[in-house]
XYZ file of C-alpha atoms in Angstrom:
495
model
C -85.236 -14.008 0.887
C -87.436 -16.249 3.004
C -85.534 -18.831 5.127
C -88.008 -21.707 5.277
C -86.763 -25.219 6.102
C -88.249 -28.233 4.358
C -89.085 -31.551 5.981
C -88.498 -33.459 2.785
C -86.029 -33.209 -0.075
C -87.729 -31.913 -3.246
C -86.573 -31.904 -6.832
C -86.407 -28.423 -8.356
C -87.030 -29.758 -11.862
C -90.302 -31.320 -10.792
C -91.391 -28.100 -9.081
C -90.629 -26.077 -12.199
C -92.886 -28.360 -14.205
C -95.694 -28.119 -11.610
C -95.425 -24.451 -10.726
C -98.108 -23.276 -13.167
C -100.615 -25.902 -12.048
C -100.356 -26.108 -8.272
C -99.073 -24.351 -5.173
C -95.768 -25.062 -3.486
C -97.356 -27.278 -0.845
C -99.197 -29.265 -3.545
C -95.972 -29.698 -5.511
C -94.074 -30.890 -2.453
C -96.849 -33.314 -1.582
C -96.945 -34.653 -5.164
C -93.285 -35.658 -5.340
C -92.655 -36.712 -1.697
C -92.289 -40.517 -1.127
C -95.651 -41.974 -0.281
C -94.421 -43.997 2.670
C -93.272 -40.986 4.662
C -96.590 -39.186 4.304
C -98.449 -42.385 5.108
C -96.447 -42.785 8.274
C -97.130 -39.192 9.229
C -100.857 -39.653 8.714
C -101.142 -43.059 10.401
C -103.988 -43.328 12.945
C -103.100 -42.860 16.599
C -103.309 -45.791 19.023
C -105.973 -45.659 21.709
C -104.864 -44.240 25.021
C -104.098 -46.958 27.579
C -102.912 -46.434 31.144
C -99.123 -46.462 31.309
C -98.690 -46.233 27.550
C -98.243 -42.991 25.649
C -100.150 -43.349 22.369
C -98.027 -40.584 20.839
C -95.000 -42.988 20.892
C -95.908 -46.029 18.810
C -94.277 -49.351 19.665
C -92.002 -50.644 16.923
C -90.955 -54.249 16.412
C -87.789 -53.305 14.584
C -85.146 -50.645 14.839
C -85.435 -47.722 12.373
C -82.464 -46.955 10.195
C -80.414 -44.055 11.480
C -80.857 -40.654 9.764
C -77.860 -40.350 7.517
C -78.798 -37.147 5.631
C -80.345 -33.893 6.878
C -82.600 -32.099 4.355
C -80.973 -28.931 3.111
C -82.508 -25.462 2.900
C -84.856 -24.607 0.007
C -83.283 -23.555 -3.234
C -83.419 -20.045 -4.673
C -86.372 -20.926 -6.913
C -88.588 -21.979 -3.995
C -87.616 -18.945 -1.950
C -88.319 -16.562 -4.836
C -91.594 -18.298 -5.560
C -92.775 -18.030 -1.954
C -91.583 -14.447 -1.661
C -93.552 -13.541 -4.791
C -96.727 -15.112 -3.441
C -96.364 -13.354 -0.113
C -95.844 -10.065 -1.923
C -98.953 -10.632 -4.068
C -101.091 -11.477 -1.060
C -99.804 -8.420 0.792
C -100.661 -6.171 -2.157
C -104.131 -7.683 -2.477
C -104.718 -7.235 1.248
C -103.686 -3.581 1.139
C -105.933 -2.845 -1.842
C -108.976 -4.542 -0.317
C -108.392 -2.687 2.950
C -108.389 0.626 1.088
C -111.575 -0.342 -0.718
C -113.264 -1.355 2.525
C -112.456 2.096 3.914
C -114.661 3.799 1.306
C -118.167 4.625 2.520
C -119.632 6.248 -0.591
C -120.414 4.690 -3.942
C -118.389 7.258 -5.908
C -115.391 6.755 -3.656
C -115.555 2.973 -4.035
C -115.824 3.164 -7.843
C -112.807 5.455 -8.067
C -110.787 3.215 -5.760
C -111.746 0.133 -7.771
C -110.607 1.692 -11.046
C -107.262 2.808 -9.617
C -106.549 -0.485 -7.845
C -107.466 -2.510 -10.929
C -105.143 -0.397 -13.058
C -102.301 -1.063 -10.610
C -102.971 -4.816 -10.634
C -103.076 -5.251 -14.414
C -100.434 -2.632 -15.219
C -102.636 -0.183 -17.129
C -102.708 3.606 -17.104
C -106.309 4.306 -18.106
C -109.648 2.662 -17.523
C -113.420 2.872 -17.710
C -116.050 1.530 -15.330
C -119.766 1.177 -16.029
C -122.159 0.533 -13.145
C -125.222 -1.158 -14.612
C -126.978 -3.593 -12.228
C -128.554 -6.493 -14.088
C -131.856 -6.066 -12.206
C -132.298 -2.639 -13.790
C -132.977 -0.890 -10.471
C -129.907 1.324 -10.644
C -128.067 3.402 -9.782
C -126.268 3.741 -13.109
C -122.906 5.427 -13.483
C -119.996 5.731 -15.912
C -116.580 6.608 -14.547
C -113.235 7.083 -16.253
C -109.626 6.908 -15.105
C -107.240 9.082 -17.102
C -110.052 9.861 -19.547
C -111.746 13.231 -19.998
C -115.500 13.662 -20.456
C -114.951 14.210 -24.171
C -112.937 10.983 -24.447
C -115.618 9.075 -22.567
C -118.117 10.472 -25.041
C -116.032 9.161 -27.965
C -115.901 5.684 -26.404
C -119.684 5.673 -25.931
C -120.138 6.194 -29.686
C -118.640 2.745 -30.361
C -121.350 0.082 -30.807
C -121.752 -1.775 -27.547
C -121.465 -5.226 -29.088
C -118.163 -4.245 -30.748
C -116.317 -3.705 -27.447
C -115.097 -6.131 -24.833
C -116.746 -3.968 -22.187
C -120.116 -4.240 -23.917
C -119.867 -8.023 -24.249
C -119.028 -8.347 -20.564
C -121.901 -6.027 -19.589
C -124.311 -8.132 -21.657
C -123.101 -11.295 -19.916
C -122.217 -13.091 -23.144
C -120.637 -16.569 -22.969
C -116.906 -16.817 -22.247
C -116.801 -13.405 -20.536
C -117.092 -14.509 -16.899
C -113.300 -14.622 -16.467
C -112.662 -11.410 -18.395
C -111.930 -10.556 -22.019
C -108.418 -9.773 -23.231
C -107.750 -7.848 -26.458
C -103.930 -7.763 -26.694
C -103.732 -5.982 -30.080
C -106.884 -4.088 -31.016
C -105.529 -2.356 -34.089
C -104.166 -5.662 -35.367
C -107.550 -7.378 -35.269
C -108.895 -7.831 -38.787
C -112.555 -7.940 -37.762
C -112.454 -4.875 -35.493
C -115.418 -2.535 -35.858
C -114.410 0.517 -37.960
C -115.755 2.980 -35.409
C -113.896 1.172 -32.628
C -110.697 1.309 -34.658
C -111.160 5.042 -35.251
C -111.781 5.812 -31.563
C -108.867 3.651 -30.400
C -106.510 5.419 -32.801
C -107.785 8.852 -31.770
C -107.479 8.179 -28.026
C -104.212 6.290 -28.350
C -104.962 2.909 -26.838
C -103.931 -0.350 -28.491
C -105.073 -3.088 -26.094
C -107.681 -3.660 -23.400
C -108.634 -6.006 -20.604
C -112.296 -6.115 -19.500
C -113.504 -7.732 -16.288
C -117.058 -8.242 -14.996
C -118.143 -6.955 -11.606
C -120.227 -9.930 -10.591
C -120.572 -12.629 -7.965
C -122.925 -15.521 -7.308
C -124.481 -13.753 -4.327
C -125.349 -10.392 -5.911
C -125.294 -11.099 -9.642
C -123.822 -8.716 -12.205
C -123.412 -5.068 -11.200
C -121.374 -3.815 -14.143
C -117.949 -4.122 -15.696
C -114.592 -2.404 -15.916
C -112.071 -2.184 -18.745
C -108.460 -1.051 -18.557
C -106.669 0.365 -21.587
C -103.032 -0.058 -22.645
C -101.101 2.444 -24.729
C -99.242 -0.349 -26.549
C -100.193 -3.906 -27.553
C -100.091 -5.850 -24.286
C -102.045 -8.126 -22.010
C -101.899 -8.880 -18.283
C -100.076 -12.002 -17.185
C -101.933 -14.969 -15.780
C -100.980 -13.978 -12.234
C -102.211 -10.416 -12.784
C -105.540 -11.649 -14.137
C -105.921 -13.970 -11.166
C -105.295 -11.194 -8.628
C -107.567 -8.778 -10.505
C -110.333 -11.388 -10.519
C -110.047 -11.925 -6.764
C -110.111 -8.184 -6.169
C -113.102 -7.679 -8.493
C -115.156 -10.322 -6.676
C -114.485 -8.671 -3.339
C -115.220 -5.248 -4.817
C -118.550 -6.494 -6.162
C -119.701 -7.494 -2.685
C -118.623 -4.125 -1.294
C -120.351 -2.226 -4.102
C -123.544 -4.206 -3.537
C -123.655 -3.046 0.086
C -123.060 0.581 -0.896
C -125.717 0.381 -3.619
C -128.286 -0.838 -1.112
C -127.317 2.021 1.175
C -127.647 4.541 -1.662
C -131.077 3.199 -2.553
C -132.219 3.411 1.058
C -130.999 6.998 1.324
C -132.725 7.914 -1.924
C -135.988 6.379 -0.676
C -135.735 8.285 2.598
C -135.083 11.553 0.773
C -138.000 10.927 -1.601
C -140.419 10.247 1.252
C -139.218 13.320 3.126
C -139.706 15.534 0.084
C -143.197 14.162 -0.473
C -144.128 15.117 3.086
C -143.114 18.735 2.442
C -144.716 21.367 0.170
C -144.355 20.566 -3.516
C -144.324 24.296 -4.325
C -144.396 27.551 -2.432
C -147.368 29.953 -2.675
C -147.175 33.266 -4.514
C -148.395 36.166 -2.409
C -148.103 39.813 -3.575
C -145.397 41.684 -1.705
C -143.291 38.692 -0.658
C -140.977 36.175 -2.372
C -140.264 32.764 -0.872
C -137.491 30.196 -1.188
C -136.807 27.005 0.766
C -133.872 24.619 1.111
C -134.205 21.206 2.745
C -131.680 18.419 3.143
C -132.433 15.113 4.856
C -129.842 13.258 6.903
C -128.816 9.720 5.881
C -131.294 8.087 8.290
C -134.109 10.545 7.669
C -135.210 13.122 10.195
C -138.121 15.191 11.378
C -137.216 18.742 10.283
C -139.906 20.406 8.205
C -141.177 23.708 6.849
C -144.415 25.042 5.456
C -145.817 28.120 3.734
C -149.533 28.434 3.203
C -151.751 31.235 1.887
C -154.320 32.545 4.373
C -157.381 34.775 3.913
C -157.010 38.453 2.972
C -153.720 37.876 1.150
C -151.882 36.969 4.299
C -149.323 34.240 4.695
C -148.419 31.619 7.273
C -144.790 30.493 7.604
C -143.702 27.582 9.789
C -140.605 25.548 10.559
C -140.217 22.767 13.081
C -138.309 19.722 14.192
C -139.550 16.434 15.628
C -137.287 14.588 18.052
C -135.563 11.465 16.768
C -134.713 10.193 13.301
C -135.767 7.503 10.887
C -139.197 6.543 9.520
C -140.963 7.145 12.849
C -139.757 10.743 13.078
C -140.630 11.362 9.444
C -144.177 10.070 9.941
C -144.615 12.209 13.058
C -143.317 15.211 11.134
C -145.970 14.674 8.474
C -148.739 14.470 11.068
C -147.507 17.570 12.893
C -147.255 19.636 9.737
C -150.751 18.634 8.585
C -152.218 19.519 11.999
C -150.497 22.918 12.050
C -151.925 23.728 8.623
C -155.426 23.073 9.896
C -154.968 25.229 13.004
C -153.334 27.998 10.917
C -156.309 28.191 8.565
C -158.709 28.544 11.480
C -156.732 30.895 13.751
C -153.550 31.831 11.916
C -153.653 35.476 13.014
C -152.866 34.276 16.554
C -149.623 32.232 16.418
C -149.789 31.505 20.151
C -153.200 29.843 19.740
C -151.911 27.804 16.796
C -148.962 26.434 18.794
C -151.109 25.889 21.910
C -153.548 23.721 19.970
C -150.647 21.870 18.352
C -149.089 21.205 21.756
C -152.379 19.880 23.122
C -152.769 17.526 20.166
C -149.223 16.243 20.546
C -149.616 15.702 24.290
C -152.884 13.779 23.871
C -152.006 11.647 20.848
C -148.233 11.194 21.159
C -147.304 11.827 24.799
C -143.820 10.322 24.422
C -142.778 12.665 21.619
C -141.374 16.191 21.714
C -141.015 18.785 18.969
C -140.010 22.375 18.380
C -141.928 24.745 16.134
C -142.103 28.356 15.047
C -145.135 29.902 13.341
C -145.246 33.371 11.784
C -148.348 35.221 10.571
C -147.361 37.667 7.814
C -149.259 40.603 6.349
C -147.078 41.666 3.399
C -149.224 44.713 2.533
C -148.937 46.080 6.070
C -145.317 44.860 6.498
C -146.261 43.146 9.710
C -145.082 39.821 11.091
C -146.385 38.211 14.290
C -144.623 35.054 15.425
C -144.414 32.617 18.301
C -141.913 29.869 18.965
C -141.883 26.703 21.055
C -138.282 25.886 21.911
C -137.210 26.866 18.397
C -134.273 28.901 17.115
C -134.990 32.621 16.560
C -135.414 33.982 13.016
C -132.854 36.284 11.465
C -133.583 39.493 9.522
C -131.178 40.620 6.813
C -131.403 44.008 5.119
C -129.404 46.981 3.900
C -129.056 48.467 7.377
C -129.356 45.514 9.729
C -128.552 41.845 10.189
C -129.934 40.668 13.496
C -131.827 37.924 15.262
C -135.452 38.533 16.265
C -135.477 37.739 19.939
C -138.368 35.470 20.783
C -139.492 34.753 24.331
C -137.897 31.759 26.008
C -140.264 28.793 25.773
C -140.155 25.023 26.120
C -140.547 22.611 23.203
C -143.954 21.129 22.527
C -144.736 18.149 24.737
C -142.344 19.129 27.523
C -144.794 20.905 29.858
C -148.315 20.123 30.986
C -149.529 23.388 29.491
C -147.544 25.330 26.918
C -147.878 29.085 26.624
C -145.595 31.920 25.514
C -146.293 35.470 24.302
C -145.950 36.358 20.635
C -143.482 38.827 19.111
C -144.321 41.413 16.459
C -141.903 43.197 14.133
C -141.991 45.075 10.814
C -139.594 44.079 8.028
C -138.444 47.025 5.927
C -138.670 46.983 2.130
C -135.919 44.787 0.709
C -135.346 42.824 3.919
C -135.287 39.020 4.090
C -136.482 36.959 7.041
C -134.706 33.616 7.541
C -136.442 30.792 9.396
C -134.329 27.683 9.970
C -133.963 24.571 12.117
C -131.195 23.806 14.583
C -129.776 21.201 12.193
C -128.155 24.073 10.305
C -126.295 24.989 13.485
C -125.490 21.473 14.655
C -123.991 20.375 11.358
C -121.234 22.926 11.795
C -119.892 20.930 14.740
C -119.469 24.117 16.778
C -120.947 24.986 20.154
C -124.324 26.670 19.841
C -123.096 30.176 20.670
C -120.342 29.887 18.073
C -122.794 28.410 15.551
C -125.159 31.367 16.032
C -122.261 33.758 15.487
C -121.290 31.818 12.385
C -124.840 32.086 11.034
C -124.903 35.824 11.682
C -121.597 36.249 9.866
C -122.788 34.109 6.935
C -125.942 36.189 6.521
C -124.082 39.489 6.825
C -121.661 38.408 4.076
C -124.384 37.922 1.445
C -123.454 40.159 -1.509
C -125.722 43.153 -1.921
C -126.497 42.109 -5.480
C -128.012 38.851 -4.172
C -130.033 40.216 -1.273
C -133.133 40.802 -3.393
C -133.302 37.063 -4.222
C -134.324 34.793 -1.288
C -132.994 31.701 -3.089
C -129.562 33.321 -3.500
C -129.580 34.341 0.162
C -130.420 30.790 1.304
C -127.780 29.237 -0.950
C -125.082 31.648 0.232
C -125.859 30.945 3.869
C -125.712 27.185 3.288
C -122.416 27.341 1.411
C -120.867 29.565 4.055
C -122.159 27.607 7.031
C -121.383 24.171 5.590
C -118.440 24.466 3.198
C -117.870 20.699 3.216
C -121.287 20.047 1.662
C -124.795 19.438 2.903
C -124.900 15.655 2.554
C -122.014 14.594 4.738
C -122.461 10.936 5.620
C -121.263 11.494 9.196
C -124.087 13.903 10.070
C -127.551 12.761 11.100
C -128.988 16.283 11.220
C -131.577 17.606 8.781
C -131.210 21.139 7.439
C -134.106 23.489 6.710
C -134.026 27.138 5.629
C -137.149 29.116 4.702
C -136.433 32.610 3.339
C -139.075 35.327 2.874
C -138.052 38.510 1.031
C -140.369 41.473 1.488
C -140.606 43.831 -1.527
């Protein structure tokens, strides 16, 4: 129990009458004698030397205090304790919501917290921004995909959730349906679905605020006829308004990430070429801020093939634009002198040094002759390729060289090797290694182990090889929000 002393004597009966319309402080202020509050709020006298304005001069003697106000009664203490408990719960729930940094995580947290506030076991949330820009999502709590499908067969206008989503009048504060099966005008399909899924009441609440508009709505389902109390609806409304603001920020972040990924994909090959004797597969994932990792595969004269991977320093739109320029320039040099990878990278380095002297990049270019099973490659500060076959899994040691733009004149000898029939050559960027969080030597060992563990039945398929390596290297997923590194893998399987 809270031990809070009062400055004035209050009447419990008057507080009971006022409790549903005002707070404790408002109730106390309403029934306190006016003269005492007026005296407490009287203006202060101006400060004059020798006189303390905080002690007003009185022309008469005040009556002695004959009665000391007693402690608050049990009702006031219980009332205050309940409010403190409610505020503590609301604070804890909003703190948990603020800790979510993905849209899916926030939607799940909102559904669970709302169910706890209104005393429901199941719920449904529909994300449907009023501006139509998306993203759109439907999420259930305690409902299977089949049950969600049954609910979606109910006409939208026949459900409280649909009316809230459409922004109909008298839905801004939520819609309560305390006894669905007892409603005479209930839609027959809605009645059938409610009986099949075993819910008898619902409470729908909009996800909207003045600042961001309407983002969607949530509905919580009760197994028996019921409705949340006024206090529960008030707390749920406060929580929903805060959740709307948080969801709006995450939606903007999701849209920005989607735009970055779309631009990055447009800067890369839309499809890979088909050359007799070799099969190609590529995997590319962009970090949340966008990066400069890229790959390319282009057909060259005499049924030869040029393969390239690279990485531009930095992240964001600037790095992505530089990546696009670098890739386009390498394609031009490869068409003219692709059989000499050293010349291709030398010309690329000269262009970068003259046009963008403040930028650095790594690159690897390989000239492939599938018919002759011959690969000639050169690298500029890039990670070495890896060859996987029936009898070997090893890195192709390239000569040590500096990244492009680091030296006044770049030059490094090329390396030639012959892939055996059935072998796959993996080209990749260092983002694959850095995302593991390990030191580089351990990351290289991890990559070697991941490639060696590819099942023999999948080694003839470059896409299966690339996917296995990614899953093994990054078991937590490729799109972790805490990683700014891009990931690129280009796999070439020689028949």
